[in-house]
XYZ file of C-alpha atoms in Angstrom:
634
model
C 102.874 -47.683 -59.594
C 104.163 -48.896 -56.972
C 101.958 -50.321 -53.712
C 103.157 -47.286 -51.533
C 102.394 -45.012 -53.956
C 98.690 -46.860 -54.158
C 98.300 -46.062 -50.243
C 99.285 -42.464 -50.302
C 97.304 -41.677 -53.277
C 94.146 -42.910 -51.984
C 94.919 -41.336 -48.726
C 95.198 -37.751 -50.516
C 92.097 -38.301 -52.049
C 90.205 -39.980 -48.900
C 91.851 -36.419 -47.512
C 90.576 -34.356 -49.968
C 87.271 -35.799 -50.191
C 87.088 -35.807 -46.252
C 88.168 -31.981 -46.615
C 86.004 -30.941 -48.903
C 82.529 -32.533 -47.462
C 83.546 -31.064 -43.423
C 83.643 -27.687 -45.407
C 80.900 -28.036 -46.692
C 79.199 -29.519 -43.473
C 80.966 -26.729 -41.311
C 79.525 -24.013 -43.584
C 75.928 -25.444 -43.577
C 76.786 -25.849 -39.417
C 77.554 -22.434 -39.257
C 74.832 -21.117 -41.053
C 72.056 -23.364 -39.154
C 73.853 -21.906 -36.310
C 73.451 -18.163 -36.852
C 69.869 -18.825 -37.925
C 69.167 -20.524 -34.751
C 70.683 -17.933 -32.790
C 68.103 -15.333 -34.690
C 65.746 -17.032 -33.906
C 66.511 -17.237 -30.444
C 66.910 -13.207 -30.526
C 63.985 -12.750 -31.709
C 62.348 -14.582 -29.597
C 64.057 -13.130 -26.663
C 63.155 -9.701 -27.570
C 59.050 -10.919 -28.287
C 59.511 -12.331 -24.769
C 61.122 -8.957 -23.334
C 58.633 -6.989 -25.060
C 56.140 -9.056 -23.698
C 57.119 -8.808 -19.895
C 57.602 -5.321 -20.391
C 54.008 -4.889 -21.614
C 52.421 -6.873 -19.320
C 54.703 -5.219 -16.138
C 53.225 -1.890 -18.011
C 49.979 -2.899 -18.046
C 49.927 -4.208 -14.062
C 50.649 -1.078 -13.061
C 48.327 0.577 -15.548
C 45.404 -1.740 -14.379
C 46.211 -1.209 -10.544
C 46.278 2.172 -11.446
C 42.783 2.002 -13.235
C 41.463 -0.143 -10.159
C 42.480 2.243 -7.861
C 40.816 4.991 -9.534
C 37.719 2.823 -9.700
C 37.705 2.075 -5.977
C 38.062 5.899 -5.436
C 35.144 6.363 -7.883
C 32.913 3.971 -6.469
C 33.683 4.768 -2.368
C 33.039 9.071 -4.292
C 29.867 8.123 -5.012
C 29.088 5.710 -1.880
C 30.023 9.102 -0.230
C 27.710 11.059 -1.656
C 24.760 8.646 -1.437
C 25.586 8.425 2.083
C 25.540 12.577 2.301
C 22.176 12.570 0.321
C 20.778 9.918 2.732
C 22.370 11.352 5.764
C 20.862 14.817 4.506
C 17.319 12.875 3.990
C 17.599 11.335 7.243
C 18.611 14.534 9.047
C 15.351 16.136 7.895
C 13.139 13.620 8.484
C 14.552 12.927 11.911
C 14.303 16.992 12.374
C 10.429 16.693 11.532
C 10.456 13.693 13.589
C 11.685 15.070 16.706
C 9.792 18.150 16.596
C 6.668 15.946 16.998
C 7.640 13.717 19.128
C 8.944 16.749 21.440
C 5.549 17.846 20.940
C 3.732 14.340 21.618
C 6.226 13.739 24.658
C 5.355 16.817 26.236
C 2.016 16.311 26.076
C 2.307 12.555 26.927
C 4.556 13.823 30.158
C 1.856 16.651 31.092
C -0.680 13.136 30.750
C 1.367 10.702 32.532
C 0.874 13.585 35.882
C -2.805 12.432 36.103
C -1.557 8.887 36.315
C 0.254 9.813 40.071
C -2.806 11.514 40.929
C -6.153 10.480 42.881
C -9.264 10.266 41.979
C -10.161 13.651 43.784
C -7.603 15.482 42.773
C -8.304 14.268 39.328
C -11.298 16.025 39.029
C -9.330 18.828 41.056
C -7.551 18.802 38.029
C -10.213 19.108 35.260
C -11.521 21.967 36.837
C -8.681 23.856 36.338
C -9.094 24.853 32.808
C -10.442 23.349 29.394
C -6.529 21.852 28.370
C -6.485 20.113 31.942
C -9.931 19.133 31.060
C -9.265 17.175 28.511
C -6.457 15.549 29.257
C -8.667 14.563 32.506
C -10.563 12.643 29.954
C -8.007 9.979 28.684
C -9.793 6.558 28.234
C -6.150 4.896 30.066
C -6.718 7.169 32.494
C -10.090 5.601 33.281
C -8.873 1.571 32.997
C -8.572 1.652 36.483
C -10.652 3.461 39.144
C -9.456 3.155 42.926
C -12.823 4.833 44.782
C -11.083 3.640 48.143
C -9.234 6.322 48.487
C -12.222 8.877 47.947
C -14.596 6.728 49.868
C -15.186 9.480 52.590
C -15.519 12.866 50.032
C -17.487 11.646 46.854
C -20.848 10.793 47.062
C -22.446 7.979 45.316
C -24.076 9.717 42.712
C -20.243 10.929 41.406
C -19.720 7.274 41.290
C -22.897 6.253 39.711
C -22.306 9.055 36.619
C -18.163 8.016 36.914
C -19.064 4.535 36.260
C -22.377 5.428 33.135
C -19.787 7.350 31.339
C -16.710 5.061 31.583
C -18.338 1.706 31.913
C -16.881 0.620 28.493
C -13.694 1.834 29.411
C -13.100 0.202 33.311
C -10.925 -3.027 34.043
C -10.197 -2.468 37.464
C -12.455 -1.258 40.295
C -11.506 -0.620 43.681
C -14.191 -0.319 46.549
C -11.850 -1.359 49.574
C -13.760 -0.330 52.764
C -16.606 1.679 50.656
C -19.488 1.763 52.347
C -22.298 2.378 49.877
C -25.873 2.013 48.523
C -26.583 -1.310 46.808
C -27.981 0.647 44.022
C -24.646 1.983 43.210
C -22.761 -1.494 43.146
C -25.432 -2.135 41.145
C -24.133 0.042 38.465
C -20.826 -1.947 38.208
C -22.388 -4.477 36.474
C -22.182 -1.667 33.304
C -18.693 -2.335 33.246
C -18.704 -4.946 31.022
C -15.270 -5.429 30.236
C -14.295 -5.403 33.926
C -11.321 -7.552 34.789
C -10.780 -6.454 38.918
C -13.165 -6.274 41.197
C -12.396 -5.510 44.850
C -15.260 -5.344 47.349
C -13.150 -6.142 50.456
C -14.312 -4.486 54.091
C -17.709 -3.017 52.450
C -20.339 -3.957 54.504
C -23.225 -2.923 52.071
C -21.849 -4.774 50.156
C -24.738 -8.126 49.730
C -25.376 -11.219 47.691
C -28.406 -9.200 45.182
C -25.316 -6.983 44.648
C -22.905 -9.709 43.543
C -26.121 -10.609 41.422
C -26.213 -7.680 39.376
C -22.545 -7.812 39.078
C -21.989 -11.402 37.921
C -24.948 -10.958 35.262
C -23.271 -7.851 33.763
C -19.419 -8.480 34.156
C -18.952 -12.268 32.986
C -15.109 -11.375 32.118
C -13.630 -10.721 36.113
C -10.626 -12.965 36.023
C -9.597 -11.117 39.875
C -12.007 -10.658 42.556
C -11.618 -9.539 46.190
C -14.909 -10.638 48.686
C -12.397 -10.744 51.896
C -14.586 -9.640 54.954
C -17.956 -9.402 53.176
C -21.283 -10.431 53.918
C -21.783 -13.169 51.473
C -23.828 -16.201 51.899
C -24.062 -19.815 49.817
C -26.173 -17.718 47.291
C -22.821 -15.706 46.159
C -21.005 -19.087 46.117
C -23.747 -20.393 43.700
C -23.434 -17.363 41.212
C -19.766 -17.758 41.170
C -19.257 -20.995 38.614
C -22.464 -20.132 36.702
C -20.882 -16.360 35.369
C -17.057 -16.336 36.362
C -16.317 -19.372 33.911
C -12.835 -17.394 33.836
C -12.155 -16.619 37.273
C -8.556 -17.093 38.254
C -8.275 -14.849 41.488
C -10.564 -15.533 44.232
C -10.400 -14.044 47.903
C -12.750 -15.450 50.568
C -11.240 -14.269 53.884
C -12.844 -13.530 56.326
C -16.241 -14.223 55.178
C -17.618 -16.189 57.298
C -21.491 -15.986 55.975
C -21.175 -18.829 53.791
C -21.065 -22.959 54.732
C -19.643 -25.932 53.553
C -22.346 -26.052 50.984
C -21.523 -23.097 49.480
C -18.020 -24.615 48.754
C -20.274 -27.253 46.808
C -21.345 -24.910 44.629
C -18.298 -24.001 42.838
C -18.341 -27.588 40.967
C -21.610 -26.524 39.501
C -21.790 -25.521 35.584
C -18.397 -24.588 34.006
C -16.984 -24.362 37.092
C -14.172 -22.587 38.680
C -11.904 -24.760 37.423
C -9.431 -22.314 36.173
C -8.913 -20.734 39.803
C -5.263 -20.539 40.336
C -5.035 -18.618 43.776
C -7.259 -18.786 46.463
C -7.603 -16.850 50.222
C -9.404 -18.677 52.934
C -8.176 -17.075 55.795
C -10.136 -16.679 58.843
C -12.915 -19.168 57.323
C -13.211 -21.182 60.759
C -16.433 -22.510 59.545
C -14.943 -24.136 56.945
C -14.533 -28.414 57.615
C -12.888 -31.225 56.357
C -15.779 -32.200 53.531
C -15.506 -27.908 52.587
C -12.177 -28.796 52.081
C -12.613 -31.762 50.055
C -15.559 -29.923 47.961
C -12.788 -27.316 47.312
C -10.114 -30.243 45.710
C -13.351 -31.510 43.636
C -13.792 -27.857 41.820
C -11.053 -26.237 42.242
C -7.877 -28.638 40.860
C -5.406 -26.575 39.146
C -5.083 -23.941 41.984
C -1.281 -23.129 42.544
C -1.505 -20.551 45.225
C -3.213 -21.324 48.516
C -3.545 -18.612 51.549
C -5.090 -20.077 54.965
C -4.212 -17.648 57.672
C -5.454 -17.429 61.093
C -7.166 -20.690 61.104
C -7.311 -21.942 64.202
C -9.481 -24.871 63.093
C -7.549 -26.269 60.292
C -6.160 -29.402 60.877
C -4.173 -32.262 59.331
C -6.801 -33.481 57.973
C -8.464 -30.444 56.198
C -5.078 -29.983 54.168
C -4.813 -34.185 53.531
C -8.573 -34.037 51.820
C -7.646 -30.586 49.802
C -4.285 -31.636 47.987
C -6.183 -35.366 47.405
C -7.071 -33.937 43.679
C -5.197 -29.923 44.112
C -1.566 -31.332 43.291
C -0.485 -28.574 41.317
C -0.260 -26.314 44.739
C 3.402 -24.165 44.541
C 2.707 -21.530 47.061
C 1.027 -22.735 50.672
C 0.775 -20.237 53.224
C -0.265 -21.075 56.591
C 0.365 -18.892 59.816
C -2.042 -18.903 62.478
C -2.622 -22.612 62.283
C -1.336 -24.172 65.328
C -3.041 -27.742 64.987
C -0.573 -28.167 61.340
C 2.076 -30.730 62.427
C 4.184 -33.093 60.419
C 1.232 -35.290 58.808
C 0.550 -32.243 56.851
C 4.172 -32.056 55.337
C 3.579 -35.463 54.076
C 0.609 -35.158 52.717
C 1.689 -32.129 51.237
C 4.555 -34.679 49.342
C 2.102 -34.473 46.367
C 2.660 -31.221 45.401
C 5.356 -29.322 43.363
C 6.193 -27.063 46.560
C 8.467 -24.367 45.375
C 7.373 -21.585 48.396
C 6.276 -22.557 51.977
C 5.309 -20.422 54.826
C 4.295 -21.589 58.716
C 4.919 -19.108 61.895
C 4.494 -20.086 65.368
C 3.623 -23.894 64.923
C 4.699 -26.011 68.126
C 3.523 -29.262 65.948
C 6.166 -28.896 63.421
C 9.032 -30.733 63.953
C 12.353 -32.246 62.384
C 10.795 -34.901 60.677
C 9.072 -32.428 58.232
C 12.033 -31.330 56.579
C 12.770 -34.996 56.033
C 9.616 -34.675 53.913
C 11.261 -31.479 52.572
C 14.485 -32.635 51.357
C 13.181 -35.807 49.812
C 9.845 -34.339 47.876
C 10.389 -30.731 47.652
C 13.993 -30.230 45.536
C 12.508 -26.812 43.654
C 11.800 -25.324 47.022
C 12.919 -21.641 47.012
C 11.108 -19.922 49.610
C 10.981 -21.286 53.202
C 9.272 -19.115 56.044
C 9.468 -21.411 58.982
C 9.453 -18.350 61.999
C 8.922 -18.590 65.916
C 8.895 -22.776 65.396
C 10.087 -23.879 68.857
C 9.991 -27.184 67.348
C 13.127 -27.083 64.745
C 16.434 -27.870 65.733
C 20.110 -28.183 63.900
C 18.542 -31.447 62.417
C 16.280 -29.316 60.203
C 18.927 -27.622 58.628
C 20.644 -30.650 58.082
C 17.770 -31.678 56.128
C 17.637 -28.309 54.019
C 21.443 -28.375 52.866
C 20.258 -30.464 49.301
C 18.141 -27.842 48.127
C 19.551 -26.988 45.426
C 17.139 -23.828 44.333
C 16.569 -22.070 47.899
C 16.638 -18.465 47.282
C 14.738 -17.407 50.764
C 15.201 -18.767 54.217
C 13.883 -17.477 57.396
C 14.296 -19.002 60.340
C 13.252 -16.361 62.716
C 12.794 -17.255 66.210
C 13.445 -20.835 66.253
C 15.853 -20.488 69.283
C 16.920 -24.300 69.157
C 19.297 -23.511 66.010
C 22.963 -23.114 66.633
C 26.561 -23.057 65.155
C 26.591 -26.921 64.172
C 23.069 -27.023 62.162
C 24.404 -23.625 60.092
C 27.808 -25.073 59.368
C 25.501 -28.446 57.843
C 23.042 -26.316 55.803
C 25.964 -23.909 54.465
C 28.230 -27.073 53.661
C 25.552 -27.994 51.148
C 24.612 -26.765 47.793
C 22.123 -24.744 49.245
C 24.168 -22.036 50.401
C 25.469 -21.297 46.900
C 22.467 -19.408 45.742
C 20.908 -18.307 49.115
C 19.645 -14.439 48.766
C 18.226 -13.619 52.169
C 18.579 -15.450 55.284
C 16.985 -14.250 58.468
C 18.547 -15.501 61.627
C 16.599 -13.112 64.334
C 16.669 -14.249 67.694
C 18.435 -17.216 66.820
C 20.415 -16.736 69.866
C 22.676 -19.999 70.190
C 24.880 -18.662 67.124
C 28.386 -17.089 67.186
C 30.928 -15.977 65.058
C 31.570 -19.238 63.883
C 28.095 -19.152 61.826
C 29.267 -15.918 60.200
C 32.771 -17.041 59.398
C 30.683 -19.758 57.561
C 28.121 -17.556 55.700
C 31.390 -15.241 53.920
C 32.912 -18.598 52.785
C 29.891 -20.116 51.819
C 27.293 -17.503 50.702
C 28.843 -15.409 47.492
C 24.958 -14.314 46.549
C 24.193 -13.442 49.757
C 22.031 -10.097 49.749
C 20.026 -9.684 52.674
C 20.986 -10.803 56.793
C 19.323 -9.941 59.971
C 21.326 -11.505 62.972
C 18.995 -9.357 65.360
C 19.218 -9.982 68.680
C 22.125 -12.864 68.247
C 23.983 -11.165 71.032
C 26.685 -13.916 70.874
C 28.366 -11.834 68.226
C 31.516 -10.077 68.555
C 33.665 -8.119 67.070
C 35.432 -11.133 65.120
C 32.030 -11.840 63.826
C 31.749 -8.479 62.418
C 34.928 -8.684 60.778
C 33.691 -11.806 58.731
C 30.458 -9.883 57.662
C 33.189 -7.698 55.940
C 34.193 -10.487 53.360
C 30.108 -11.148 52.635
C 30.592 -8.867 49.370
C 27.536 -9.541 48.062
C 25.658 -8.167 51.039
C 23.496 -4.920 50.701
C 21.571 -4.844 53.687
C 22.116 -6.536 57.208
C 20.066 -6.298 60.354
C 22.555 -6.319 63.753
C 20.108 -4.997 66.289
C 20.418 -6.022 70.112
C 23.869 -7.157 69.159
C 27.061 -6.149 71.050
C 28.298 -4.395 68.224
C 30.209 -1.190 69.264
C 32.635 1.591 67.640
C 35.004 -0.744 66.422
C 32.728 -2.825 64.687
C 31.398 -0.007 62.812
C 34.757 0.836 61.674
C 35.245 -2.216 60.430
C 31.873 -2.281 58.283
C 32.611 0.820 57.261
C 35.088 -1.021 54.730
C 32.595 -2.801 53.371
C 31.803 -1.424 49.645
C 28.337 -2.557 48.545
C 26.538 -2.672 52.483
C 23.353 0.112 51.907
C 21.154 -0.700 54.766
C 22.260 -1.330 58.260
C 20.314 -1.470 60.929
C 22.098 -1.169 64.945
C 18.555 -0.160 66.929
C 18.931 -1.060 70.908
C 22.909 -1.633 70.495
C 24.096 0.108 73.472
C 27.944 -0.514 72.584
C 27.630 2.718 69.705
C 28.539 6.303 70.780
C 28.606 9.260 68.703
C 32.262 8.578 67.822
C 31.388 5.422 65.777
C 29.041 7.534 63.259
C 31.846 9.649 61.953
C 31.634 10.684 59.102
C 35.023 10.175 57.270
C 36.610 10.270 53.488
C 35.983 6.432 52.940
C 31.891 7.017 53.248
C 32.535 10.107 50.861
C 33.992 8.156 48.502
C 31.538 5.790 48.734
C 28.617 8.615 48.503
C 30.231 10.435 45.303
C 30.663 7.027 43.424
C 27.214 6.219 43.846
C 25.060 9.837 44.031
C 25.739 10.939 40.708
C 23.168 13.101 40.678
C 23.852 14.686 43.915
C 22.802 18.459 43.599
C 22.867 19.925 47.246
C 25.915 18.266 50.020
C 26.686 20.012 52.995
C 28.995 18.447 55.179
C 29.431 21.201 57.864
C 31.540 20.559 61.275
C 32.578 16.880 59.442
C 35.984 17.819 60.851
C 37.888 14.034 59.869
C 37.121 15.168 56.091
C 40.217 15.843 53.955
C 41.243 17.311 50.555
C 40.390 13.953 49.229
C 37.030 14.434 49.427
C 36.717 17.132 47.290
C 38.673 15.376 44.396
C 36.144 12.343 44.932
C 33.489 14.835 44.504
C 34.790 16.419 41.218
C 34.952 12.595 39.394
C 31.428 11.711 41.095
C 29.487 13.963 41.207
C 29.753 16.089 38.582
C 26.267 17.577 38.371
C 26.897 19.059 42.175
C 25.180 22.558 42.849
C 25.714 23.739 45.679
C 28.258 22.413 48.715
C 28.719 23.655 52.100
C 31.724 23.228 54.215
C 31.506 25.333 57.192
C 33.988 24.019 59.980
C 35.704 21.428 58.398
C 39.329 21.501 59.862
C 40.766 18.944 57.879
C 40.286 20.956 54.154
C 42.673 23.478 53.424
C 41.490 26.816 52.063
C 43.357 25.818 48.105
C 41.115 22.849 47.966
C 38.287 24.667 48.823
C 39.145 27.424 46.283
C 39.560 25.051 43.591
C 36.286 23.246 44.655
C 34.375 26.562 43.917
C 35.210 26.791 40.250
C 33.261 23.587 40.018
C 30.030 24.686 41.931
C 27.953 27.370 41.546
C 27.601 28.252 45.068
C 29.908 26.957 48.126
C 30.379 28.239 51.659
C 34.201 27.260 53.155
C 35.762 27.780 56.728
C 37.936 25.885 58.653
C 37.257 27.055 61.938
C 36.992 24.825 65.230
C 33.178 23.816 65.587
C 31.332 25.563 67.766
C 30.954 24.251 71.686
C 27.375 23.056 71.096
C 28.951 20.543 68.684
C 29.841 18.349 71.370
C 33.302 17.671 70.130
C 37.108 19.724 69.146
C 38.137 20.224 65.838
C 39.669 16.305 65.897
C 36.642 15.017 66.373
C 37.265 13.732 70.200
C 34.569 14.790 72.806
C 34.789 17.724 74.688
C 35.197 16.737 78.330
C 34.489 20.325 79.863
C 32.573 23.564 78.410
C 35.379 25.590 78.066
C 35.092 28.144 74.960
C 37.330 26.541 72.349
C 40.245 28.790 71.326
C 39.883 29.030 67.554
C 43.040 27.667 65.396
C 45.330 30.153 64.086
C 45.342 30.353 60.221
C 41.412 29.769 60.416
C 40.135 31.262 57.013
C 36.576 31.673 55.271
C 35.582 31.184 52.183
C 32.065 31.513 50.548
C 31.924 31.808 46.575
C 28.608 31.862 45.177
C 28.156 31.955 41.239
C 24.212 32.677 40.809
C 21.283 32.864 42.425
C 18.540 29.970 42.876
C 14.715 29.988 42.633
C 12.756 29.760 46.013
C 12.139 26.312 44.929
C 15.709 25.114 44.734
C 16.831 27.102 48.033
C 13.675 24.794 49.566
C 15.614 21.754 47.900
């Protein structure tokens, strides 16, 4: 054997040997292979079955929650019927006796609107009136003041035996009666009120009786009595709660008296207190007074021409709590009282026709007064544009009036209104303040957006340019322009204002009959605010047009009755479509008649010629049903 032959045999048999195992190996490949692949099918189709399932059973359970939701907002439903059905009858039963209460509450609340004499009018009537006569509310309060000349005292006496245990408020005002039958007030024991003012029977023993039995008066009215220091003594010893207490105009009691009021308990919770017309009260009164009486808030001292400086300095000493001081009729106040005053929480002040007051005390104002709302300062020949100056800070002033004080002009407005003051100003009265122009009112529409309530009376610096600025005062509801030189054209011009429901143009000679015409702008006006207009006539309003009566149908929808004789301006197919709206309505168009005073354009008549009526003129009266006597009265 040769070495080639060597080579190629053991190639053949590495061959064969190769051959034989890659079979082998490919056959075992293949077989893996397919197995693998079976596998895989299978778990293809477990997958596919799978997500078919589960795709099933989405829809399935969507389906099944749907039907649930349906089921549950069924039966929601019908618990809501049920209920609904519940609720309906109660509410059925429920209304039927409140219909029943409310109508017998209504025919009770009458009596309320009634006096005492007709009252008992009333209860005579029949037994029903009788007995709703005999309400205990309808006995609270008892106002004999207004009987005091027809019902004797012994209809008191028995009025007062049976309701004693009802009665809070009693009201003798100007009674003049026995002392036996104030006597009987002191039955009332859970009285509250008590007003004895301008009876002059009306004594000390009474007040006696009174302050034994009635311990619980928290109000009580002695103004213009006859009561002496022996009142005065009674008062801290039985009203410990007495918080209202009016002493004007009794001028039976002293200094002393005013002593009194520290003794026992006290009247230290008094909290308003009226000592006008009190001339015999002095300085140590007045300091007796601040030593009883601290927490008082409100203080009334009118028509005092003996208070001085120094009365006020020894009361606010220990009363610091004072927010409301009155004082008109005090001419001997001047600017020491201001600062003693400085104290006190001021938040309303009132003077009138004080010469001693002058621009320093509203230097005191601005720098110890900053809640100040309410300032009455009127017919104070002493205030000047400096005053206002002063006021401008205020942030809280609500009420200014200024009335009188002629020595205020354009420059001291324009320095209040440039301050926050003017942003929530309500009512400013500027009477007789007659330095002022236009330019003050050009400054009140920029500066003044709350502004409700302005009297310029008497300003007769005012013109028409003035009135034009009044225009942009939206706010404004009511306005006073009397004595002004307002004429025609400035009442055109307000007429454009849409809130204004008061004016007032007494003693302004400029206004004629043509300046009150009545035109569709105030009927627009009227039917957006009378909603519950019933009755309108508007005869011989010849500057009215069809607009009116389209106003009228969106206003005023509850209207009854309109009448629209000689009314130029509406055309007959207005009018006829008006009266399917109404239930009765009388239509022309005819001129007015002569006596009018003025042709169917509203100008005057210049001569008393018969006017020619207009051609086309037509009449038109549609009337639906008839009306009771008492609605024809309406």
């Amino acid at each position: 054997m040769t070495p080639e032959l060597m080579i190629k045999a053991c190639s053949f048999y590495t061959g064969h040997l190769v051959k034989t195992h890659f079979c082998t190996w490919r056959d075992i490949a293949r077989t893996n292979e397919n197995v693998a692949l079976a596998e895989k099918m299978n778990r293809a189709v477990t997958c596919y079955n799978f997500r078919l399932q589960k795709s099933v059973f989405h829809h399935w359970h969507s389906y099944m929650e749907d039907q649930k939701e349906k089921l549950k907002n069924t039966l929601l439903r019908i618990q809501q019927i049920i209920y609904c059905h519940k609720l309906s009858i109660i509410l059925t039963k429920w209304r039927n006796r409140a219909r029943l209460k409310s109508k017998k509450k209504e025919d009770e609340l009458i009596f309320f609107y009634l006096s005492l004499k007709d009252v008992i009018i009333c209860g005579q009537v029949n037994h029903a009136w009788m007995l709703m006569t005999q309400l205990n509310s309808l006995w609270n309060a008892i106002d004999f003041s207004t009987v005091k000349n027809v019902i004797p005292d012994k209809y008191i006496l028995s009025t007062l035996q049976r309701w004693r245990l009802n009665v809070l408020r009693l009201n003798f005002h100007g009674c003049l009666l026995r002392p036996k039958t104030f006597r009987s007030v002191s039955h009332c024991r859970n009285l509250q009120e008590l007003n004895v003012s301008d009876c002059p029977t009306f004594t000390d023993e009474s007040m006696r009786h009174i302050s034994e039995g009635c311990p619980g008066v928290l109000y009580l009215n002695l103004s213009n009595t006859t009561i002496t220091n022996r009142t005065m003594r009674l008062l801290p010893r039985h009203f410990h709660n007495l918080q209202n207490l009016s002493l004007a105009y009794c001028r039976g009691f002293t200094d002393k008296g005013l002593q009194y009021l520290n003794l026992g308990n006290g009247c230290h919770k008094l909290i308003y207190l009226d000592l006008s017309g009190c001339t015999q009260i002095s300085v140590q009164g007045f300091r007796y007074i601040a030593n009883s009486c601290t927490g008082i808030t409100h203080l009334t001292i009118n028509d005092m021409p003996t208070l001085t400086d120094n009365c006020v300095k020894a009361l606010v000493e220990k009363c610091s709590r004072i927010t409301s001081l009155v004082f008109t009729g005090a001419p001997h106040i001047s600017d020491r009282t201001f600062k003693a005053l400085s104290t006190c929480k001021l938040r309303k002040i009132r003077f009138e026709g004080n010469k001693r007051v002058t621009d320093a005390s509203f230097k005191y104002i601005d720098k110890n007064y900053p809640n100040l709302s309410h300032i009455y300062m009127a017919d104070c020949k002493g205030i000047t544009d400096s005053s206002l100056r002063s006021l401008s800070p205020l942030r809280q002033l609500t009420v200014l009036n200024l009335a009188n004080c002629v020595r205020i002009g354009d420059m001291g407005l324009r320095q209040f209104l440039d301050g926050p003051a003017s942003i929530r100003i309500r009512e400013l009265n500027l009477s007789n303040c007659v330095r002022l122009s236009d330019v003050s009112v050009m400054k009140l529409s920029e500066r003044c957006p709350n502004l409700n309530y302005l009297s310029l009376r008497n300003c007769d610096h005012l013109t028409a340019q003035g009135i034009g600025y009044i225009v942009n005062i939206f706010s404004l509801v009511s306005i006073d322009l009397s004595g002004t030189d307002i004429s025609n054209e400035g009442l055109n011009v307000l007429s454009k204002h849409k809130k204004l429901k008061e004016l007032s143009v007494s003693e302004c000679y400029g206004i004629t009959d043509v300046g009150i015409q009545i035109t569709d702008s105030a009927m627009e006006m009227l039917s957006a605010k009378c909603h519950y207009l019933h009755i309108l006539d508007i005869s011989g309003c010849v500057l009215l047009t069809d607009q009116i009566l389209e106003d009228l149908q969106i206003g005023c929808k509850q209207l009854r009755i309109l009448k629209m004789q000689y009314c130029t301006n509406i055309s007959k197919k207005a009018a006829q479509r008006m009266s399917s709206k109404v239930q009765q309505q009388e239509y022309n168009s005819n001129d007015p008649p002569r006596w009018f005073g003025y042709d169917r354009e509203g100008d005057p008549l210049t001569e008393l010629d018969n006017v020619t009526p207009s051609k086309g003129a037509s009449e038109l009266t549609v009337e639906k049903s008839t009306y009771s006597s008492e609605e024809q009265a309406a």
